[in-house]
Amino acid sequence: MNETHNVSLLKRVHCIGLGGIGVSAVAKLLKARGVIVTGSDKAETDTLTELKSRRIKYWIGSHPEKMGRNLDLVVYSSAVPDDDEERVRARHLGVREVSYNAFLGELAREYKRVVAVTGTHGKSTTTAMLGHVLIEGGANPTVVVGSKVPTFKAGNLHLGARELFVAEACEYQAHMLELKPDIIVLTNVEFDHPDYYRDVNHVRETMKMFVERLPKDGVLIWNTNDEHSRLLIESLDFAPTLVGVGDDGDLSATVEHAAGRQTMHVHWQGAHIGDVVLRLPGEHNVMNALMASAAASVLGMKGEAIKEAIESFPGLWRRFEHLGMFQGADMYADYAHHPTALERLLEGTRTFLPNRRIVLCFQPHQQARTLGLLDEFVGSMDEADVVNLPEIYGVGGRDDGAKAISSEDVAAKIEEHDVARHAKRTVTFTKDFVETERVLKQEVRKGDVLLMVGAGDIDAFARALAAR
C-alpha cells in the first residue's frame, strides 16, 4: 500500500482514467477544494463533457508531455496498467502515484466518521439511498457513489462537511480493504470476479478481513437472508455491534406489490413501525432500502425522516432507468451483469410491470465472468419472453488469458435449457449492435418492456436507440 499524504495539502493532481465513475468523483471533489485537476482517458464520454463544464482540463489518449512538472499526485483507475506512459512519466518526475481506491481511503481519513457500503450486489443503490436519506435529514455527508444520483448536483458525488464520509466500497481485487470504516453495510456475499477470486469462500474470507477492520465500537449492518453473510458472522473473531436486516433480522419488511410501486410494511424486532412506498422494482430494492434505512438509523436519523426520503428517492443511472420508448415499448437501462442481479431484475420487472411481455437485450460483461458463471447465466433469464445476446463486452487487462467464449455459446446453452424445460421463446445472438438493432426492430412490439442490460457499451447503444 502506498505511503499516505495529507490530502488537504494537494495543489495539482493529474487523474488517469478520468472518465471512470470513481475517478471522476474524486476529481470533482478535489476541484471543489481548489486543487488544479487535469486528466486523461481513452475516449470522449458524457462524464468527461460534464467535467469540462466544471473547468477540469483533460485530453484523449496518453500524452505525458502535457502533464507538466509541478504535480503533487497522480491518481489512476485500476484499469490503467503499470506501463501506461503517463504513469511512467510520473515515476520519472518522482511524483507519487496512487490508485483511485487507495486515494479514497486517504480521503476517508480526513473525516470523523466513515461508512462503507460493500457486497456483491446493491452497493450503488444502497449508498445512494443512504446518502439521499442523510442529506434530506440535514446530516450533510460527503458521499461517493459508483453511479449517478439524480438528486446529487455532482451526480456521483455529494460534497458535504468533514464530519461524515459515505462511500461505495468495491470488492474487486479487495479494494474495500483500502478503507477503515466505523460502520460497514454488507449487502451480500456471492461469487463474482473470477479473474481475482477463487470461489465464494475466498470472497467471504476477504470480506471477513474487511469486517474485522472495524473498531471495537464499530457497527456491521448485514443481510440475514444471505447464506454466506451468515457464515461470515459465525466466523468472526470479534463481534462488532450487529444490526441484522432480513426476514429474521432486527429490521424486516413484508411487501405488497402493485403496478409501479411496492409497499413495505416495516418491522423492527417483530413490531410493525410503519409503511413505506418504494417506487423501484424487485425484492432486491426492498433490501437496499432496508439496509440504507438501518444505516441511517444508526447514524441518528428519525423514522419519519427516513420514510419520507426513501419514498422520494428517484432511482439511479443505469438501474432500471427509463430511457424512453422504442416501437411503442418502454425501454429501460440496467447495469446488471451477474446472474443473480439479472434474475432479480427480471423478477422485479415482472411484478412491477405485470402482464407485459419482457424483451431482454443482455450484453455479457467480461469473458472470465461469462465462462465462470455460465450455468448460472443460462438459468437467470427464464423470466424473459424474448432474449437477445450481443457479443460479450471484453475488458482490457481482465480478460487476458481467459478461455475464449462467445455470446453465441451462451445463446446455444439457453436454447438447450429451454428445450429441457419445455419453454418456447426466441433466443438470438448478434455479433454487433447493427445486427442487434435489426433484431430488436423485428421482435419488439407495442406494449412490451425492453430491458437493455449490461455493464459494457450496450448503455451507449441503448441511449442512441432511444434518441432515434
Short mmCIF file of C-alpha atoms in Angstrom, two decimals, residues 186-190 222-231 245 344:
data_model
loop_
_atom_site.label_atom_id
_atom_site.label_comp_id
_atom_site.label_asym_id
_atom_site.label_seq_id
_atom_site.Cartn_x
_atom_site.Cartn_y
_atom_site.Cartn_z
CA LEU A 186 -22.62 -5.52 3.88
CA THR A 187 -25.33 -6.14 1.29
CA ASN A 188 -24.44 -9.79 0.47
CA VAL A 189 -21.58 -12.17 -0.24
CA GLU A 190 -21.60 -14.03 -3.54
CA TRP A 222 -25.72 -7.28 7.40
CA ASN A 223 -28.15 -9.35 5.33
CA THR A 224 -29.65 -12.16 7.43
CA ASN A 225 -31.20 -13.72 4.30
CA ASP A 226 -27.78 -14.28 2.75
CA GLU A 227 -26.15 -17.66 3.43
CA HIS A 228 -22.54 -16.55 3.14
CA SER A 229 -23.11 -13.42 5.21
CA ARG A 230 -24.37 -15.74 7.97
CA LEU A 231 -21.25 -17.89 7.66
CA VAL A 245 -31.62 -6.86 8.05
CA ARG A 344 -33.68 -10.21 -9.67
#
